[in-house]
Amino acid sequence: MAKSNKPIVWGLFAAGGTVTAFITPVLVLLTLLPVVGVMPELLVYDNLHAFAGHWVGKLLLFGVIFLVLWHAAHRLRITLHDFGVRADSAVAVIVYLAAAAGTLAAAYFLLRI
Amino acid sequence: MSERIVELEVLRFNPETDAEPRFQRYSVPCMNEWVVLDALNHVKEAIDPTLSYRWSCHMAVCGSCGMMINGEPKLACKAFLRAYDGVIRVEPLANFPIQRDLVTVIDDFITKLKRVKPYLVPKSDQPVEAGEFRQTPAELKRYKQYTLCINCMLCYAACPEYALVPKFIGPAAISLAHRYNEDSRDGGREERQQEIASGEGVWECSFVGACSEVCPEHVDPAGALQQVKIRSTVDWYQEHLMPWSKK
């Protein structure tokens, strides 16, 4: 029996899952801070803009967005499979294309900063 | 030692004479500390000798008495009657064809088990005089948990992936393959990977985790499968990006 090529998509999915697990709580917390009236210097627009303007910042943001989008796409593919949707190839193309589009958009906007 | 009457609703089916399965009610006088298997044994001995089911050890070691109890895969010898109220519905393990009553046809699992070579494949042939293969406690710990599998097939009855895709090798067989892959004395990993790193193998798993919830021996098959995925992914990158690193 031939070995599967699934590791390509699964490796990115696993990496994205790990990143999401670490980043999501932080993002939720940072988003809630201004809501309760605490506005740390870090979250001021100019600072965030400068962060996204540096090439290290760009790289980090791109990596996070790419992996998280890929993770979400693959999770959706598996969820649809679990719900009994048997058109796996079509589902895979659609969700991965959506993730790729989001990733490309992220690259485009990051490069414009 | 108190006694109560337990209502059992047991699936009956004889493929040779019955068009389809039906449920039969039994009122069974049971001791409070009995398990479902005791109740079934009482039915067989005193009420209806035609009832068929598998059992052997009565102590969660042999893995024979797996059945659906109120819709959940359980060992009948570990399912205490006092945990249930009202009528207890007993059915054969889900996802397997019925041979008769609570007895299922398990050929599919046995075939898959054989395919993954669940035994030590020594790295090299050694004469007996060479002595034993030594192993440190740390090396033993890597796989010990997965040796606890008793092949009861509860995980197959719980697995929605196996229900959807019957060719999926499934939780127990892949966990057992992983058990030998992780053994420092073993040299058969590449042969096993041909089976479990395939599309029908570990990649059919979507990590629902039901296998680990129902496992009576706490093998945690879902955890084993996740480890197999990680190892197989590392393999894939090694084979495709670093072909020269082939062991």
Tab-separated table of C-alpha atoms in Angstrom:
chain	number	residue	atom	x	y	z
A	1	MET	CA	0.000	0.000	0.000
A	2	ALA	CA	1.337	3.405	-0.943
A	3	LYS	CA	2.097	5.944	1.712
A	4	SER	CA	-0.195	8.948	1.711
A	5	ASN	CA	0.812	12.496	0.817
A	6	LYS	CA	-1.512	13.795	3.531
A	7	PRO	CA	1.481	14.927	5.659
A	8	ILE	CA	1.837	18.049	3.476
A	9	VAL	CA	-1.564	19.376	4.450
A	10	TRP	CA	-1.561	17.838	7.917
A	11	GLY	CA	1.855	19.212	8.884
A	12	LEU	CA	0.675	22.766	8.173
A	13	PHE	CA	-2.613	22.015	9.940
A	14	ALA	CA	-0.783	20.822	13.056
A	15	ALA	CA	1.575	23.813	12.988
A	16	GLY	CA	-1.401	26.159	12.541
A	17	GLY	CA	-3.233	24.469	15.406
A	18	THR	CA	-0.290	24.955	17.726
A	19	VAL	CA	0.092	28.599	16.730
A	20	THR	CA	-3.662	29.193	17.105
A	21	ALA	CA	-3.712	27.610	20.546
A	22	PHE	CA	-1.002	29.985	21.745
A	23	ILE	CA	-2.029	33.150	19.893
A	24	THR	CA	-5.826	33.130	20.190
A	25	PRO	CA	-6.019	33.649	23.985
A	26	VAL	CA	-3.494	36.487	23.705
A	27	LEU	CA	-5.447	38.153	20.906
A	28	VAL	CA	-8.694	37.842	22.853
A	29	LEU	CA	-7.045	39.364	25.911
A	30	LEU	CA	-5.428	42.207	23.948
A	31	THR	CA	-8.733	42.969	22.238
A	32	LEU	CA	-10.598	43.013	25.538
A	33	LEU	CA	-8.102	45.333	27.231
A	34	PRO	CA	-9.169	48.504	25.339
A	35	VAL	CA	-12.802	47.498	25.890
A	36	VAL	CA	-12.365	47.703	29.648
A	37	GLY	CA	-10.535	51.010	29.240
A	38	VAL	CA	-6.935	49.878	29.499
A	39	MET	CA	-4.916	51.039	26.526
A	40	PRO	CA	-1.312	49.891	26.767
A	41	GLU	CA	1.274	51.804	24.756
A	42	LEU	CA	1.839	48.665	22.678
A	43	LEU	CA	-1.615	48.793	21.132
A	44	VAL	CA	-1.470	52.381	19.926
A	45	TYR	CA	-2.004	52.550	16.158
A	46	ASP	CA	1.420	54.042	15.373
A	47	ASN	CA	3.194	51.299	17.303
A	48	LEU	CA	1.259	48.493	15.637
A	49	HIS	CA	1.812	50.137	12.259
A	50	ALA	CA	5.551	50.353	12.917
A	51	PHE	CA	5.548	46.708	13.991
A	52	ALA	CA	3.841	45.648	10.765
A	53	GLY	CA	6.194	47.921	8.827
A	54	HIS	CA	9.370	46.161	9.914
A	55	TRP	CA	10.342	43.105	7.910
A	56	VAL	CA	10.480	40.895	11.024
A	57	GLY	CA	6.957	42.017	11.929
A	58	LYS	CA	5.779	41.359	8.385
A	59	LEU	CA	7.279	37.896	8.454
A	60	LEU	CA	5.692	37.066	11.810
A	61	LEU	CA	2.264	38.347	10.803
A	62	PHE	CA	2.437	36.535	7.486
A	63	GLY	CA	3.461	33.271	9.162
A	64	VAL	CA	0.691	33.471	11.727
A	65	ILE	CA	-2.012	34.402	9.194
A	66	PHE	CA	-0.910	31.713	6.729
A	67	LEU	CA	-0.794	28.912	9.311
A	68	VAL	CA	-4.014	29.896	11.049
A	69	LEU	CA	-5.920	30.174	7.767
A	70	TRP	CA	-4.555	26.817	6.642
A	71	HIS	CA	-5.521	25.284	9.961
A	72	ALA	CA	-9.050	26.622	9.697
A	73	ALA	CA	-9.376	25.376	6.106
A	74	HIS	CA	-8.232	21.864	6.957
A	75	ARG	CA	-10.399	21.763	10.100
A	76	LEU	CA	-13.400	22.731	7.978
A	77	ARG	CA	-12.542	19.999	5.455
A	78	ILE	CA	-12.423	17.371	8.209
A	79	THR	CA	-15.594	18.670	9.845
A	80	LEU	CA	-17.482	18.415	6.558
A	81	HIS	CA	-16.104	14.891	6.149
A	82	ASP	CA	-17.344	14.020	9.653
A	83	PHE	CA	-20.760	15.406	8.752
A	84	GLY	CA	-20.848	12.904	5.907
A	85	VAL	CA	-20.100	15.250	2.981
A	86	ARG	CA	-18.491	12.768	0.595
A	87	ALA	CA	-17.118	15.270	-1.961
A	88	ASP	CA	-13.708	15.504	-0.314
A	89	SER	CA	-11.749	16.650	-3.392
A	90	ALA	CA	-14.163	19.481	-4.146
A	91	VAL	CA	-14.258	20.524	-0.487
A	92	ALA	CA	-10.456	20.424	-0.290
A	93	VAL	CA	-10.057	22.632	-3.368
A	94	ILE	CA	-12.571	25.192	-2.103
A	95	VAL	CA	-11.287	25.502	1.473
A	96	TYR	CA	-7.600	25.489	0.527
A	97	LEU	CA	-8.215	28.074	-2.214
A	98	ALA	CA	-9.967	30.257	0.352
A	99	ALA	CA	-6.987	29.899	2.690
A	100	ALA	CA	-4.589	30.648	-0.181
A	101	ALA	CA	-6.604	33.742	-1.149
A	102	GLY	CA	-6.485	35.002	2.431
A	103	THR	CA	-2.773	34.310	2.597
A	104	LEU	CA	-2.094	36.145	-0.655
A	105	ALA	CA	-4.206	39.076	0.492
A	106	ALA	CA	-2.218	39.182	3.726
A	107	ALA	CA	1.039	39.191	1.742
A	108	TYR	CA	-0.268	41.957	-0.525
A	109	PHE	CA	-1.360	44.247	2.300
A	110	LEU	CA	1.738	43.559	4.397
A	111	LEU	CA	4.008	44.449	1.479
A	112	ARG	CA	2.134	47.739	0.978
A	113	ILE	CA	2.855	48.917	4.524
B	1	MET	CA	-26.575	-7.947	49.409
B	2	SER	CA	-29.768	-6.495	48.048
B	3	GLU	CA	-31.630	-7.812	45.055
B	4	ARG	CA	-33.662	-5.998	42.442
B	5	ILE	CA	-35.435	-6.865	39.224
B	6	VAL	CA	-33.553	-5.480	36.229
B	7	GLU	CA	-35.310	-5.100	32.889
B	8	LEU	CA	-32.991	-6.072	30.052
B	9	GLU	CA	-33.871	-5.321	26.451
B	10	VAL	CA	-31.584	-7.538	24.427
B	11	LEU	CA	-31.146	-7.528	20.674
B	12	ARG	CA	-31.900	-10.946	19.169
B	13	PHE	CA	-30.997	-11.894	15.642
B	14	ASN	CA	-30.369	-15.142	13.836
B	15	PRO	CA	-29.414	-14.300	10.248
B	16	GLU	CA	-30.402	-17.805	9.122
B	17	THR	CA	-34.031	-17.533	10.197
B	18	ASP	CA	-34.812	-13.883	11.018
B	19	ALA	CA	-35.451	-11.186	8.438
B	20	GLU	CA	-34.264	-8.490	10.813
B	21	PRO	CA	-33.124	-8.014	14.418
B	22	ARG	CA	-35.715	-7.592	17.187
B	23	PHE	CA	-35.556	-6.766	20.878
B	24	GLN	CA	-36.488	-9.217	23.602
B	25	ARG	CA	-37.349	-8.197	27.169
B	26	TYR	CA	-36.087	-10.136	30.158
B	27	SER	CA	-36.936	-9.420	33.803
B	28	VAL	CA	-33.875	-10.565	35.659
B	29	PRO	CA	-33.560	-10.839	39.449
B	30	CYS	CA	-30.124	-9.336	40.050
B	31	MET	CA	-27.835	-8.716	42.968
B	32	ASN	CA	-26.991	-5.071	43.456
B	33	GLU	CA	-23.274	-5.572	42.807
B	34	TRP	CA	-23.770	-7.467	39.551
B	35	VAL	CA	-22.543	-6.305	36.187
B	36	VAL	CA	-24.493	-6.599	32.920
B	37	LEU	CA	-22.598	-9.789	32.097
B	38	ASP	CA	-23.887	-11.405	35.318
B	39	ALA	CA	-27.420	-10.527	34.287
B	40	LEU	CA	-26.872	-12.034	30.825
B	41	ASN	CA	-25.408	-15.179	32.386
B	42	HIS	CA	-28.471	-15.456	34.583
B	43	VAL	CA	-30.726	-15.134	31.539
B	44	LYS	CA	-28.752	-17.841	29.757
B	45	GLU	CA	-28.813	-20.201	32.748
B	46	ALA	CA	-32.310	-19.694	34.096
B	47	ILE	CA	-34.521	-17.936	31.547
B	48	ASP	CA	-33.481	-18.401	27.913
B	49	PRO	CA	-30.628	-20.748	26.950
B	50	THR	CA	-30.862	-19.701	23.294
B	51	LEU	CA	-29.287	-16.274	23.939
B	52	SER	CA	-25.821	-16.005	22.356
B	53	TYR	CA	-23.002	-13.701	23.457
B	54	ARG	CA	-19.241	-13.869	23.926
B	55	TRP	CA	-17.502	-13.759	27.249
B	56	SER	CA	-14.616	-15.422	28.975
B	57	CYS	CA	-12.705	-13.875	31.875
B	58	HIS	CA	-15.298	-11.660	33.616
B	59	MET	CA	-12.476	-9.331	34.713
B	60	ALA	CA	-11.792	-6.932	31.813
B	61	VAL	CA	-8.760	-8.821	30.594
B	62	CYS	CA	-9.920	-10.990	27.686
B	63	GLY	CA	-11.819	-8.334	25.734
B	64	SER	CA	-14.581	-10.726	24.618
B	65	CYS	CA	-17.726	-9.195	26.112
B	66	GLY	CA	-17.761	-5.834	24.338
B	67	MET	CA	-21.318	-4.764	23.526
B	68	MET	CA	-23.459	-1.656	23.252
B	69	ILE	CA	-25.079	-0.945	26.605
B	70	ASN	CA	-27.662	1.822	26.380
B	71	GLY	CA	-25.978	2.820	23.126
B	72	GLU	CA	-22.454	3.042	24.505
B	73	PRO	CA	-19.665	0.566	23.740
B	74	LYS	CA	-18.785	-1.141	27.035
B	75	LEU	CA	-17.365	-4.342	28.395
B	76	ALA	CA	-20.378	-6.136	29.877
B	77	CYS	CA	-18.148	-7.314	32.729
B	78	LYS	CA	-17.272	-3.730	33.666
B	79	ALA	CA	-20.759	-2.230	33.324
B	80	PHE	CA	-22.288	-2.267	36.815
B	81	LEU	CA	-26.070	-2.582	36.948
B	82	ARG	CA	-26.248	-0.017	39.751
B	83	ALA	CA	-25.042	2.628	37.275
B	84	TYR	CA	-28.267	2.274	35.263
B	85	ASP	CA	-31.879	3.192	35.898
B	86	GLY	CA	-34.837	1.657	34.149
B	87	VAL	CA	-34.591	-0.640	31.166
B	88	ILE	CA	-31.056	-1.512	30.068
B	89	ARG	CA	-30.740	-1.945	26.336
B	90	VAL	CA	-28.056	-4.421	25.257
B	91	GLU	CA	-26.986	-4.610	21.611
B	92	PRO	CA	-24.042	-6.111	19.743
B	93	LEU	CA	-21.036	-3.860	19.089
B	94	ALA	CA	-21.863	-1.197	16.519
B	95	ASN	CA	-20.101	-1.128	13.127
B	96	PHE	CA	-19.731	-4.926	12.980
B	97	PRO	CA	-22.028	-7.405	11.231
B	98	ILE	CA	-24.096	-9.587	13.563
B	99	GLN	CA	-23.328	-13.285	13.599
B	100	ARG	CA	-26.041	-14.094	16.115
B	101	ASP	CA	-27.685	-12.071	18.897
B	102	LEU	CA	-24.854	-10.229	20.662
B	103	VAL	CA	-22.085	-12.054	18.792
B	104	THR	CA	-20.467	-10.033	16.010
B	105	VAL	CA	-18.359	-11.016	13.005
B	106	ILE	CA	-14.889	-9.666	13.772
B	107	ASP	CA	-13.019	-10.860	10.655
B	108	ASP	CA	-12.477	-7.299	9.445
B	109	PHE	CA	-10.602	-6.330	12.615
B	110	ILE	CA	-8.534	-9.528	12.659
B	111	THR	CA	-7.478	-9.003	9.024
B	112	LYS	CA	-6.426	-5.429	9.769
B	113	LEU	CA	-4.590	-6.496	12.895
B	114	LYS	CA	-2.556	-8.999	10.864
B	115	ARG	CA	-1.735	-6.363	8.263
B	116	VAL	CA	0.018	-4.097	10.784
B	117	LYS	CA	2.286	-6.901	12.085
B	118	PRO	CA	1.538	-6.484	15.811
B	119	TYR	CA	4.603	-8.378	16.976
B	120	LEU	CA	8.321	-7.727	17.344
B	121	VAL	CA	10.246	-7.822	14.093
B	122	PRO	CA	13.836	-8.089	15.365
B	123	LYS	CA	16.385	-5.711	13.843
B	124	SER	CA	18.791	-8.583	13.378
B	125	ASP	CA	18.750	-12.316	13.948
B	126	GLN	CA	20.674	-13.107	17.075
B	127	PRO	CA	21.565	-16.525	18.461
B	128	VAL	CA	20.140	-17.321	21.891
B	129	GLU	CA	23.694	-17.273	23.308
B	130	ALA	CA	23.916	-13.551	22.518
B	131	GLY	CA	21.618	-12.982	25.475
B	132	GLU	CA	18.477	-10.944	25.947
B	133	PHE	CA	17.612	-7.652	24.269
B	134	ARG	CA	18.058	-5.068	26.981
B	135	GLN	CA	15.765	-2.142	27.452
B	136	THR	CA	15.892	0.812	29.838
B	137	PRO	CA	12.819	1.859	31.879
B	138	ALA	CA	12.648	5.011	29.729
B	139	GLU	CA	12.520	2.906	26.550
B	140	LEU	CA	9.809	0.727	28.066
B	141	LYS	CA	7.770	3.766	29.051
B	142	ARG	CA	7.582	4.947	25.436
B	143	TYR	CA	5.219	2.139	24.467
B	144	LYS	CA	4.003	0.429	27.645
B	145	GLN	CA	0.625	2.142	27.665
B	146	TYR	CA	-0.150	0.781	24.190
B	147	THR	CA	0.571	-2.801	25.266
B	148	LEU	CA	-2.527	-2.679	27.469
B	149	CYS	CA	-4.879	-3.077	24.491
B	150	ILE	CA	-7.054	-6.195	24.883
B	151	ASN	CA	-8.504	-6.147	21.341
B	152	CYS	CA	-12.026	-5.646	22.654
B	153	MET	CA	-12.950	-3.487	19.636
B	154	LEU	CA	-14.944	-0.966	21.688
B	155	CYS	CA	-12.935	1.750	19.918
B	156	TYR	CA	-14.156	0.503	16.522
B	157	ALA	CA	-17.743	0.603	17.741
B	158	ALA	CA	-17.205	4.180	18.966
B	159	CYS	CA	-15.276	5.478	15.942
B	160	PRO	CA	-17.462	7.558	13.572
B	161	GLU	CA	-14.709	7.418	10.941
B	162	TYR	CA	-14.777	3.612	10.924
B	163	ALA	CA	-18.561	3.771	10.618
B	164	LEU	CA	-18.243	6.071	7.578
B	165	VAL	CA	-15.207	4.447	5.955
B	166	PRO	CA	-15.052	0.700	6.732
B	167	LYS	CA	-11.639	0.293	5.082
B	168	PHE	CA	-10.081	2.544	7.768
B	169	ILE	CA	-7.535	0.385	9.637
B	170	GLY	CA	-8.865	1.865	12.840
B	171	PRO	CA	-7.809	2.844	16.369
B	172	ALA	CA	-6.710	-0.418	18.012
B	173	ALA	CA	-4.720	-1.824	15.070
B	174	ILE	CA	-2.882	1.474	14.484
B	175	SER	CA	-2.197	1.879	18.219
B	176	LEU	CA	-0.736	-1.630	18.292
B	177	ALA	CA	1.411	-0.880	15.256
B	178	HIS	CA	2.585	2.221	17.116
B	179	ARG	CA	3.321	0.089	20.184
B	180	TYR	CA	5.832	-1.986	18.184
B	181	ASN	CA	7.149	0.980	16.201
B	182	GLU	CA	8.086	2.635	19.492
B	183	ASP	CA	9.829	-0.454	20.852
B	184	SER	CA	13.622	-0.056	20.906
B	185	ARG	CA	14.057	-3.759	20.061
B	186	ASP	CA	11.945	-3.543	16.935
B	187	GLY	CA	13.061	-3.167	13.323
B	188	GLY	CA	9.733	-3.556	11.511
B	189	ARG	CA	8.626	0.055	11.430
B	190	GLU	CA	9.078	0.571	7.670
B	191	GLU	CA	6.891	-2.478	6.902
B	192	ARG	CA	4.174	-1.248	9.252
B	193	GLN	CA	4.347	2.298	7.900
B	194	GLN	CA	3.430	0.965	4.454
B	195	GLU	CA	0.044	0.081	5.973
B	196	ILE	CA	-0.610	2.707	8.617
B	197	ALA	CA	0.856	5.762	6.828
B	198	SER	CA	-1.446	5.076	3.872
B	199	GLY	CA	-4.747	6.735	3.063
B	200	GLU	CA	-6.656	3.883	4.739
B	201	GLY	CA	-4.379	4.134	7.747
B	202	VAL	CA	-3.863	6.933	10.204
B	203	TRP	CA	-4.814	9.662	7.699
B	204	GLU	CA	-8.435	8.553	7.735
B	205	CYS	CA	-8.565	9.569	11.428
B	206	SER	CA	-10.089	12.993	12.077
B	207	PHE	CA	-9.236	12.988	15.799
B	208	VAL	CA	-12.786	12.718	17.115
B	209	GLY	CA	-11.333	11.050	20.215
B	210	ALA	CA	-14.277	8.725	20.961
B	211	CYS	CA	-11.893	5.733	20.911
B	212	SER	CA	-10.016	7.050	23.927
B	213	GLU	CA	-13.229	7.824	25.784
B	214	VAL	CA	-14.547	4.268	25.557
B	215	CYS	CA	-11.241	2.383	25.920
B	216	PRO	CA	-11.619	0.232	29.065
B	217	GLU	CA	-7.839	-0.097	29.483
B	218	HIS	CA	-6.988	3.612	29.056
B	219	VAL	CA	-4.734	2.896	26.100
B	220	ASP	CA	-5.624	6.310	24.634
B	221	PRO	CA	-5.703	5.210	20.984
B	222	ALA	CA	-6.455	8.768	19.840
B	223	GLY	CA	-3.183	9.903	21.407
B	224	ALA	CA	-1.309	7.062	19.727
B	225	LEU	CA	-2.781	8.005	16.346
B	226	GLN	CA	-1.777	11.635	16.803
B	227	GLN	CA	1.789	10.497	17.506
B	228	VAL	CA	1.699	8.297	14.406
B	229	LYS	CA	0.599	11.325	12.370
B	230	ILE	CA	3.504	13.398	13.657
B	231	ARG	CA	6.040	10.611	13.033
B	232	SER	CA	4.631	9.937	9.553
B	233	THR	CA	4.792	13.641	8.725
B	234	VAL	CA	8.463	13.766	9.755
B	235	ASP	CA	9.005	10.649	7.594
B	236	TRP	CA	7.342	12.304	4.641
B	237	TYR	CA	9.519	15.402	4.803
B	238	GLN	CA	12.617	13.265	5.227
B	239	GLU	CA	11.730	11.053	2.274
B	240	HIS	CA	10.829	13.922	-0.043
B	241	LEU	CA	13.161	16.722	0.989
B	242	MET	CA	16.130	14.715	2.232
B	243	PRO	CA	16.108	11.463	0.235
B	244	TRP	CA	19.744	10.886	1.166
B	245	SER	CA	18.819	10.576	4.863
B	246	LYS	CA	17.006	7.274	4.242
B	247	LYS	CA	17.791	4.877	7.038
